[in-house]
PDB file of C-alpha atoms and ligand atoms in Angstrom:
ATOM      1  CA  MET A 452     192.422 109.763 163.179  1.00 67.00           C
ATOM      2  CA  ASP A 453     193.864 112.651 160.965  1.00 91.00           C
ATOM      3  CA  LEU A 454     195.708 115.419 162.249  1.00 94.00           C
ATOM      4  CA  LEU A 455     193.066 118.278 161.525  1.00 96.00           C
ATOM      5  CA  LYS A 456     190.368 116.366 163.319  1.00 96.00           C
ATOM      6  CA  VAL A 457     192.732 115.728 166.064  1.00 97.00           C
ATOM      7  CA  ILE A 458     193.779 119.533 166.446  1.00 98.00           C
ATOM      8  CA  LYS A 459     190.047 120.491 166.372  1.00 97.00           C
ATOM      9  CA  GLU A 460     188.426 117.897 168.666  1.00 97.00           C
ATOM     10  CA  ARG A 461     191.268 118.154 171.447  1.00 98.00           C
ATOM     11  CA  LYS A 462     190.274 120.029 174.381  1.00 98.00           C
ATOM     12  CA  SER A 463     190.978 120.100 178.310  1.00 98.00           C
ATOM     13  CA  ILE A 464     189.011 117.486 180.277  1.00 98.00           C
ATOM     14  CA  ARG A 465     188.295 118.531 184.175  1.00 98.00           C
ATOM     15  CA  ALA A 466     186.898 115.681 185.458  1.00 98.00           C
ATOM     16  CA  PHE A 467     188.124 112.086 184.568  1.00 98.00           C
ATOM     17  CA  LYS A 468     187.572 108.251 185.096  1.00 98.00           C
ATOM     18  CA  PRO A 469     189.851 106.306 187.715  1.00 97.00           C
ATOM     19  CA  ASP A 470     190.144 103.801 184.851  1.00 98.00           C
ATOM     20  CA  PRO A 471     193.767 103.128 184.835  1.00 98.00           C
ATOM     21  CA  ILE A 472     195.953 103.774 181.502  1.00 98.00           C
ATOM     22  CA  PRO A 473     198.403 100.785 180.420  1.00 98.00           C
ATOM     23  CA  LYS A 474     202.216 101.550 180.647  1.00 98.00           C
ATOM     24  CA  GLU A 475     202.525 100.823 177.173  1.00 98.00           C
ATOM     25  CA  LYS A 476     199.899 103.185 175.992  1.00 98.00           C
ATOM     26  CA  ILE A 477     201.658 106.048 178.120  1.00 98.00           C
ATOM     27  CA  GLU A 478     204.717 105.070 176.563  1.00 98.00           C
ATOM     28  CA  GLU A 479     203.683 105.133 172.824  1.00 98.00           C
ATOM     29  CA  ILE A 480     202.220 108.693 173.659  1.00 98.00           C
ATOM     30  CA  LEU A 481     205.393 109.762 175.084  1.00 98.00           C
ATOM     31  CA  ARG A 482     207.459 108.055 172.041  1.00 98.00           C
ATOM     32  CA  LEU A 483     205.546 110.282 169.665  1.00 98.00           C
ATOM     33  CA  THR A 484     205.739 113.534 172.073  1.00 98.00           C
ATOM     34  CA  ILE A 485     209.422 113.236 171.715  1.00 98.00           C
ATOM     35  CA  HIS A 486     209.414 113.643 167.978  1.00 98.00           C
ATOM     36  CA  ALA A 487     208.836 117.353 168.931  1.00 98.00           C
ATOM     37  CA  PRO A 488     211.565 119.495 167.656  1.00 98.00           C
ATOM     38  CA  SER A 489     214.175 121.398 170.270  1.00 98.00           C
ATOM     39  CA  ALA A 490     216.673 124.177 169.500  1.00 97.00           C
ATOM     40  CA  ILE A 491     220.130 122.048 168.727  1.00 97.00           C
ATOM     41  CA  ASN A 492     218.201 118.838 169.294  1.00 98.00           C
ATOM     42  CA  LEU A 493     218.992 119.440 173.018  1.00 98.00           C
ATOM     43  CA  GLN A 494     215.409 117.269 173.781  1.00 98.00           C
ATOM     44  CA  PRO A 495     215.770 119.097 177.237  1.00 98.00           C
ATOM     45  CA  TRP A 496     212.574 117.559 178.694  1.00 98.00           C
ATOM     46  CA  GLU A 497     212.203 114.785 181.266  1.00 98.00           C
ATOM     47  CA  PHE A 498     208.929 113.221 182.024  1.00 98.00           C
ATOM     48  CA  VAL A 499     207.933 111.855 185.548  1.00 98.00           C
ATOM     49  CA  VAL A 500     205.123 109.684 185.349  1.00 98.00           C
ATOM     50  CA  VAL A 501     202.934 109.193 188.473  1.00 98.00           C
ATOM     51  CA  THR A 502     200.400 106.750 188.564  1.00 98.00           C
ATOM     52  CA  GLY A 503     198.510 104.278 191.189  1.00 98.00           C
ATOM     53  CA  GLU A 504     198.411 104.920 194.812  1.00 98.00           C
ATOM     54  CA  GLU A 505     201.799 107.391 194.356  1.00 98.00           C
ATOM     55  CA  LYS A 506     199.184 109.715 191.880  1.00 98.00           C
ATOM     56  CA  GLU A 507     196.665 109.629 194.883  1.00 98.00           C
ATOM     57  CA  ARG A 508     199.263 110.463 197.332  1.00 98.00           C
ATOM     58  CA  LEU A 509     200.434 113.301 195.191  1.00 98.00           C
ATOM     59  CA  GLY A 510     196.773 114.701 194.814  1.00 98.00           C
ATOM     60  CA  ARG A 511     196.362 114.652 198.428  1.00 98.00           C
ATOM     61  CA  ARG A 512     199.753 116.341 199.319  1.00 97.00           C
ATOM     62  CA  LEU A 513     198.983 119.124 196.586  1.00 97.00           C
ATOM     63  CA  ILE A 514     195.343 119.797 197.932  1.00 97.00           C
ATOM     64  CA  LYS A 515     197.032 119.900 201.488  1.00 96.00           C
ATOM     65  CA  ALA A 516     199.547 122.416 200.159  1.00 95.00           C
ATOM     66  CA  TYR A 517     196.769 124.401 198.431  1.00 94.00           C
ATOM     67  CA  LYS A 518     194.430 124.735 201.381  1.00 93.00           C
ATOM     68  CA  GLU A 519     197.666 125.704 203.678  1.00 92.00           C
ATOM     69  CA  LYS A 520     198.882 128.502 201.112  1.00 87.00           C
ATOM     70  CA  GLN A 521     195.659 129.253 199.363  1.00 81.00           C
ATOM     71  CA  ILE A 522     197.559 130.203 195.931  1.00 75.00           C
ATOM     72  CA  SER A 523     195.197 129.854 193.180  1.00 69.00           C
ATOM     73  CA  CYS A 524     194.977 129.226 189.441  1.00 62.00           C
ATOM     74  CA  SER A 525     196.620 132.404 188.006  1.00 63.00           C
ATOM     75  CA  PRO A 526     198.692 133.264 185.131  1.00 58.00           C
ATOM     76  CA  GLY A 527     201.492 134.675 187.650  1.00 67.00           C
ATOM     77  CA  ASN A 528     201.688 137.991 185.393  1.00 74.00           C
ATOM     78  CA  VAL A 529     204.815 140.289 186.324  1.00 78.00           C
ATOM     79  CA  LYS A 530     203.001 143.488 184.903  1.00 82.00           C
ATOM     80  CA  PRO A 531     199.018 144.409 184.865  1.00 82.00           C
ATOM     81  CA  LEU A 532     197.670 142.474 181.909  1.00 84.00           C
ATOM     82  CA  PRO A 533     196.626 144.509 178.986  1.00 88.00           C
ATOM     83  CA  LYS A 534     192.929 144.660 178.747  1.00 90.00           C
ATOM     84  CA  THR A 535     192.197 142.097 175.859  1.00 90.00           C
ATOM     85  CA  TYR A 536     193.914 139.175 178.030  1.00 90.00           C
ATOM     86  CA  GLY A 537     191.950 139.935 180.934  1.00 88.00           C
ATOM     87  CA  LYS A 538     188.620 139.687 179.077  1.00 92.00           C
ATOM     88  CA  ARG A 539     189.696 136.396 177.337  1.00 93.00           C
ATOM     89  CA  GLY A 540     190.222 134.783 180.570  1.00 91.00           C
ATOM     90  CA  ALA A 541     187.046 136.527 182.213  1.00 92.00           C
ATOM     91  CA  LYS A 542     184.950 135.341 178.961  1.00 95.00           C
ATOM     92  CA  THR A 543     186.155 131.709 179.261  1.00 96.00           C
ATOM     93  CA  LEU A 544     185.101 131.663 183.048  1.00 95.00           C
ATOM     94  CA  GLU A 545     181.610 133.281 182.368  1.00 97.00           C
ATOM     95  CA  LEU A 546     181.396 130.407 179.795  1.00 97.00           C
ATOM     96  CA  MET A 547     182.034 127.665 182.120  1.00 97.00           C
ATOM     97  CA  LYS A 548     179.896 129.036 184.548  1.00 97.00           C
ATOM     98  CA  PRO A 549     176.631 127.420 183.721  1.00 98.00           C
ATOM     99  CA  PHE A 550     178.196 124.036 183.770  1.00 98.00           C
ATOM    100  CA  PHE A 551     179.679 124.420 187.442  1.00 98.00           C
ATOM    101  CA  GLU A 552     176.154 125.698 188.418  1.00 97.00           C
ATOM    102  CA  GLU A 553     174.626 122.632 186.944  1.00 98.00           C
ATOM    103  CA  MET A 554     177.178 120.518 189.281  1.00 98.00           C
ATOM    104  CA  GLY A 555     176.314 122.626 192.019  1.00 98.00           C
ATOM    105  CA  VAL A 556     180.195 123.123 192.823  1.00 98.00           C
ATOM    106  CA  ASN A 557     182.043 126.372 193.633  1.00 96.00           C
ATOM    107  CA  ILE A 558     183.909 127.167 190.661  1.00 95.00           C
ATOM    108  CA  ASP A 559     187.238 128.252 192.320  1.00 93.00           C
ATOM    109  CA  GLN A 560     187.325 125.434 194.638  1.00 95.00           C
ATOM    110  CA  TYR A 561     186.477 122.877 191.853  1.00 97.00           C
ATOM    111  CA  ILE A 562     189.203 124.315 189.391  1.00 96.00           C
ATOM    112  CA  ASN A 563     191.861 124.791 192.170  1.00 95.00           C
ATOM    113  CA  GLU A 564     191.483 121.493 194.353  1.00 96.00           C
ATOM    114  CA  GLY A 565     190.554 119.726 191.086  1.00 97.00           C
ATOM    115  CA  SER A 566     193.854 121.084 189.238  1.00 97.00           C
ATOM    116  CA  CYS A 567     195.950 119.809 192.448  1.00 97.00           C
ATOM    117  CA  ASN A 568     194.321 116.459 192.019  1.00 98.00           C
ATOM    118  CA  PHE A 569     194.746 116.466 188.074  1.00 98.00           C
ATOM    119  CA  TYR A 570     190.969 116.215 188.274  1.00 98.00           C
ATOM    120  CA  GLY A 571     190.969 112.548 189.153  1.00 98.00           C
ATOM    121  CA  ALA A 572     193.014 111.472 186.020  1.00 98.00           C
ATOM    122  CA  PRO A 573     194.827 108.211 186.944  1.00 98.00           C
ATOM    123  CA  VAL A 574     197.934 109.448 185.343  1.00 98.00           C
ATOM    124  CA  ALA A 575     199.848 112.659 186.256  1.00 98.00           C
ATOM    125  CA  ILE A 576     202.699 113.583 184.224  1.00 98.00           C
ATOM    126  CA  LEU A 577     205.165 116.102 185.364  1.00 98.00           C
ATOM    127  CA  ILE A 578     207.457 117.887 182.448  1.00 98.00           C
ATOM    128  CA  CYS A 579     210.793 118.906 184.121  1.00 98.00           C
ATOM    129  CA  LEU A 580     213.906 120.786 182.701  1.00 98.00           C
ATOM    130  CA  ASP A 581     217.522 121.022 184.257  1.00 98.00           C
ATOM    131  CA  ASP A 582     218.164 124.368 185.780  1.00 97.00           C
ATOM    132  CA  SER A 583     221.341 124.736 183.971  1.00 97.00           C
ATOM    133  CA  PHE A 584     219.076 125.503 180.829  1.00 97.00           C
ATOM    134  CA  PRO A 585     218.210 129.346 180.246  1.00 95.00           C
ATOM    135  CA  LYS A 586     214.413 130.200 180.355  1.00 93.00           C
ATOM    136  CA  ALA A 587     214.111 130.098 176.407  1.00 95.00           C
ATOM    137  CA  ARG A 588     214.253 126.176 176.747  1.00 95.00           C
ATOM    138  CA  MET A 589     210.831 126.417 178.343  1.00 96.00           C
ATOM    139  CA  VAL A 590     209.643 126.916 174.794  1.00 98.00           C
ATOM    140  CA  ASP A 591     210.887 123.333 173.847  1.00 98.00           C
ATOM    141  CA  VAL A 592     208.762 121.912 176.952  1.00 98.00           C
ATOM    142  CA  GLY A 593     205.817 123.889 175.856  1.00 98.00           C
ATOM    143  CA  ILE A 594     205.958 122.171 172.201  1.00 98.00           C
ATOM    144  CA  ALA A 595     206.656 118.874 173.842  1.00 98.00           C
ATOM    145  CA  LEU A 596     203.500 119.606 175.843  1.00 98.00           C
ATOM    146  CA  GLY A 597     201.571 120.301 172.406  1.00 98.00           C
ATOM    147  CA  TYR A 598     202.646 117.288 171.059  1.00 98.00           C
ATOM    148  CA  PHE A 599     201.568 115.401 174.339  1.00 98.00           C
ATOM    149  CA  VAL A 600     198.119 116.540 174.395  1.00 98.00           C
ATOM    150  CA  LEU A 601     197.616 115.785 170.628  1.00 98.00           C
ATOM    151  CA  ALA A 602     199.172 112.309 170.495  1.00 98.00           C
ATOM    152  CA  ALA A 603     197.184 111.365 173.614  1.00 98.00           C
ATOM    153  CA  HIS A 604     194.123 112.363 171.852  1.00 97.00           C
ATOM    154  CA  GLU A 605     195.065 110.087 168.696  1.00 96.00           C
ATOM    155  CA  PHE A 606     195.166 107.454 171.217  1.00 95.00           C
ATOM    156  CA  GLY A 607     191.533 108.158 172.434  1.00 96.00           C
ATOM    157  CA  LEU A 608     192.907 109.422 175.776  1.00 98.00           C
ATOM    158  CA  TRP A 609     192.278 113.067 176.999  1.00 98.00           C
ATOM    159  CA  THR A 610     194.292 115.552 179.189  1.00 98.00           C
ATOM    160  CA  CYS A 611     194.224 118.675 181.090  1.00 98.00           C
ATOM    161  CA  PRO A 612     197.500 120.795 181.186  1.00 98.00           C
ATOM    162  CA  ILE A 613     198.167 121.700 184.735  1.00 98.00           C
ATOM    163  CA  GLY A 614     200.066 124.974 185.642  1.00 96.00           C
ATOM    164  CA  LEU A 615     198.708 125.626 188.884  1.00 95.00           C
ATOM    165  CA  ILE A 616     200.652 123.087 190.813  1.00 95.00           C
ATOM    166  CA  ILE A 617     203.977 124.780 189.959  1.00 95.00           C
ATOM    167  CA  ALA A 618     203.338 127.054 193.027  1.00 93.00           C
ATOM    168  CA  TYR A 619     203.904 123.870 195.044  1.00 95.00           C
ATOM    169  CA  GLU A 620     206.932 122.833 193.426  1.00 96.00           C
ATOM    170  CA  ASP A 621     208.739 122.049 196.696  1.00 96.00           C
ATOM    171  CA  GLU A 622     206.202 119.786 197.698  1.00 96.00           C
ATOM    172  CA  ILE A 623     206.019 117.899 194.505  1.00 98.00           C
ATOM    173  CA  LYS A 624     210.003 117.489 194.490  1.00 98.00           C
ATOM    174  CA  ASP A 625     210.061 116.442 198.184  1.00 97.00           C
ATOM    175  CA  LEU A 626     207.285 113.655 197.394  1.00 97.00           C
ATOM    176  CA  LEU A 627     208.328 112.450 194.210  1.00 98.00           C
ATOM    177  CA  ASN A 628     212.335 112.709 194.997  1.00 98.00           C
ATOM    178  CA  ILE A 629     212.801 115.003 192.033  1.00 98.00           C
ATOM    179  CA  PRO A 630     216.701 116.100 192.217  1.00 98.00           C
ATOM    180  CA  GLU A 631     217.128 120.105 193.497  1.00 97.00           C
ATOM    181  CA  ASN A 632     218.455 120.794 190.172  1.00 98.00           C
ATOM    182  CA  LYS A 633     215.439 120.123 188.187  1.00 98.00           C
ATOM    183  CA  ASN A 634     212.610 122.608 187.384  1.00 97.00           C
ATOM    184  CA  VAL A 635     208.992 121.278 187.300  1.00 98.00           C
ATOM    185  CA  VAL A 636     207.692 123.398 184.398  1.00 97.00           C
ATOM    186  CA  ILE A 637     203.952 121.798 183.976  1.00 98.00           C
ATOM    187  CA  GLY A 638     201.701 118.935 184.977  1.00 98.00           C
ATOM    188  CA  VAL A 639     199.753 117.135 182.483  1.00 98.00           C
ATOM    189  CA  ALA A 640     196.524 114.920 183.658  1.00 98.00           C
ATOM    190  CA  LEU A 641     196.031 112.048 181.297  1.00 98.00           C
ATOM    191  CA  GLY A 642     193.147 109.627 181.022  1.00 98.00           C
ATOM    192  CA  TYR A 643     189.413 108.690 179.974  1.00 98.00           C
ATOM    193  CA  PRO A 644     186.750 111.548 180.526  1.00 98.00           C
ATOM    194  CA  ASP A 645     183.894 111.203 182.818  1.00 98.00           C
ATOM    195  CA  SER A 646     181.252 112.055 180.214  1.00 96.00           C
ATOM    196  CA  ASN A 647     178.740 112.238 183.123  1.00 97.00           C
ATOM    197  CA  ILE A 648     180.275 115.116 184.663  1.00 98.00           C
ATOM    198  CA  PRO A 649     178.813 118.506 182.924  1.00 98.00           C
ATOM    199  CA  ILE A 650     181.962 120.591 182.762  1.00 98.00           C
ATOM    200  CA  ASN A 651     183.308 118.075 180.499  1.00 98.00           C
ATOM    201  CA  ARG A 652     180.919 119.363 177.884  1.00 98.00           C
ATOM    202  CA  PHE A 653     182.308 122.887 177.975  1.00 98.00           C
ATOM    203  CA  LYS A 654     184.589 123.719 175.076  1.00 98.00           C
ATOM    204  CA  SER A 655     186.495 126.903 174.910  1.00 98.00           C
ATOM    205  CA  GLN A 656     186.310 129.478 172.119  1.00 97.00           C
ATOM    206  CA  ARG A 657     188.961 131.396 170.051  1.00 97.00           C
ATOM    207  CA  ASP A 658     189.228 135.098 169.045  1.00 96.00           C
ATOM    208  CA  ASN A 659     189.204 135.172 165.041  1.00 97.00           C
ATOM    209  CA  LEU A 660     192.725 135.017 163.479  1.00 97.00           C
ATOM    210  CA  GLU A 661     192.851 138.643 162.600  1.00 96.00           C
ATOM    211  CA  LYS A 662     193.166 139.649 166.588  1.00 95.00           C
ATOM    212  CA  PHE A 663     196.639 137.815 166.525  1.00 97.00           C
ATOM    213  CA  ILE A 664     198.150 138.314 163.186  1.00 97.00           C
ATOM    214  CA  ARG A 665     199.714 141.341 161.671  1.00 97.00           C
ATOM    215  CA  TRP A 666     200.835 140.855 158.006  1.00 97.00           C
ATOM    216  CA  ILE A 667     204.034 142.915 156.904  1.00 98.00           C
ATOM    217  CA  GLU A 668     204.075 142.575 153.169  1.00 96.00           C
TER     218      GLU A 668
HETATM  219  C1  LIG B2068     200.542 126.064 180.468  1.00 71.48           C
HETATM  220  C2  LIG B2068     199.067 125.562 180.659  1.00 71.48           C
HETATM  221  C3  LIG B2068     198.794 125.689 182.174  1.00 71.48           C
HETATM  222  C4  LIG B2068     197.216 125.243 182.265  1.00 71.48           C
HETATM  223  N1  LIG B2068     197.075 125.311 183.634  1.00 71.48           N
HETATM  224  C5  LIG B2068     195.697 124.768 184.266  1.00 71.48           C
HETATM  225  C6  LIG B2068     195.482 124.568 185.618  1.00 71.48           C
HETATM  226  O1  LIG B2068     196.283 124.565 186.428  1.00 71.48           O
HETATM  227  N2  LIG B2068     193.976 124.126 185.732  1.00 71.48           N
HETATM  228  C7  LIG B2068     193.400 123.938 184.665  1.00 71.48           C
HETATM  229  O2  LIG B2068     192.157 123.491 184.854  1.00 71.48           O
HETATM  230  N3  LIG B2068     193.595 124.137 183.017  1.00 71.48           N
HETATM  231  C8  LIG B2068     194.884 124.574 183.231  1.00 71.48           C
HETATM  232  N4  LIG B2068     195.095 124.920 181.728  1.00 71.48           N
HETATM  233  C9  LIG B2068     194.081 124.212 180.581  1.00 71.48           C
HETATM  234  C10 LIG B2068     193.499 125.662 179.881  1.00 71.48           C
HETATM  235  O3  LIG B2068     192.715 126.260 180.876  1.00 71.48           O
HETATM  236  C11 LIG B2068     192.970 125.630 178.558  1.00 71.48           C
HETATM  237  O4  LIG B2068     193.835 124.864 177.857  1.00 71.48           O
HETATM  238  C12 LIG B2068     192.336 126.851 178.144  1.00 71.48           C
HETATM  239  O5  LIG B2068     191.426 127.126 178.723  1.00 71.48           O
HETATM  240  C13 LIG B2068     191.731 126.237 176.647  1.00 71.48           C
HETATM  241  O6  LIG B2068     190.915 125.295 176.498  1.00 71.48           O
HETATM  242  P1  LIG B2068     191.357 123.965 176.006  1.00 71.48           P
HETATM  243  O7  LIG B2068     192.437 123.364 176.487  1.00 71.48           O
HETATM  244  O8  LIG B2068     189.920 122.967 176.192  1.00 71.48           O
HETATM  245  O9  LIG B2068     191.290 124.056 174.388  1.00 71.48           O
HETATM  246  C14 LIG B2068     196.289 124.983 181.496  1.00 71.48           C
HETATM  247  C15 LIG B2068     196.950 125.065 180.053  1.00 71.48           C
HETATM  248  C16 LIG B2068     197.853 125.324 179.788  1.00 71.48           C
HETATM  249  C17 LIG B2068     198.605 125.647 178.489  1.00 71.48           C
END
């Protein structure tokens, strides 16, 4: 596939088939992912790949933690958001609504519990960062995430980045024996989409480029 097609076609999937993904395929995607640039070529990312019964266990543990703590999907803003951003988030949820109505599910419950279970994907990947790095190295992890979702798509696999689970970092680290000095920055679900599930027909929109750009000439 050409890069333009991959960029335009990729989207987040919120219902996966349980079909397992061969280890070699996951490695191939990660091998492409680590072509990502990083400051001073430090390559600070670490990938914890969770599959099989361990992934199911992780999902169960996170759903339990969510039910106990009720920390929902939220961007964790440190100040009230300027209106533009709030509107974008609200619009996205509004556009998703008919698909959830068709499914007869509660949108909050589906997204929160679905995120905790990586939407049923057979593979959950956690990208970690050593805690000796400054916050700025999160940029490198973000770039790697971008490479990962595009590389996966090239291989016919679909993804959903999962940030919600970071609220339950302690539980994740405990279950997966992730050392204390590693921060779990982001999770990603990887697998084949279940095309019978309406929410997978949803494609998010983008504002016009003019909204994001200021030329200084
Ligand atoms: C850092 C990050 C965290 C995210 N966390 C979640 C999440 O916890 N649950 C979820 O359903 N989607 C999550 N998403 C997916 C976004 O909602 C999605 O990327 C956005 O709505 C744009 O849609 P698209 O990926 O289909 O283009 C996350 C995306 C990013 C980049």
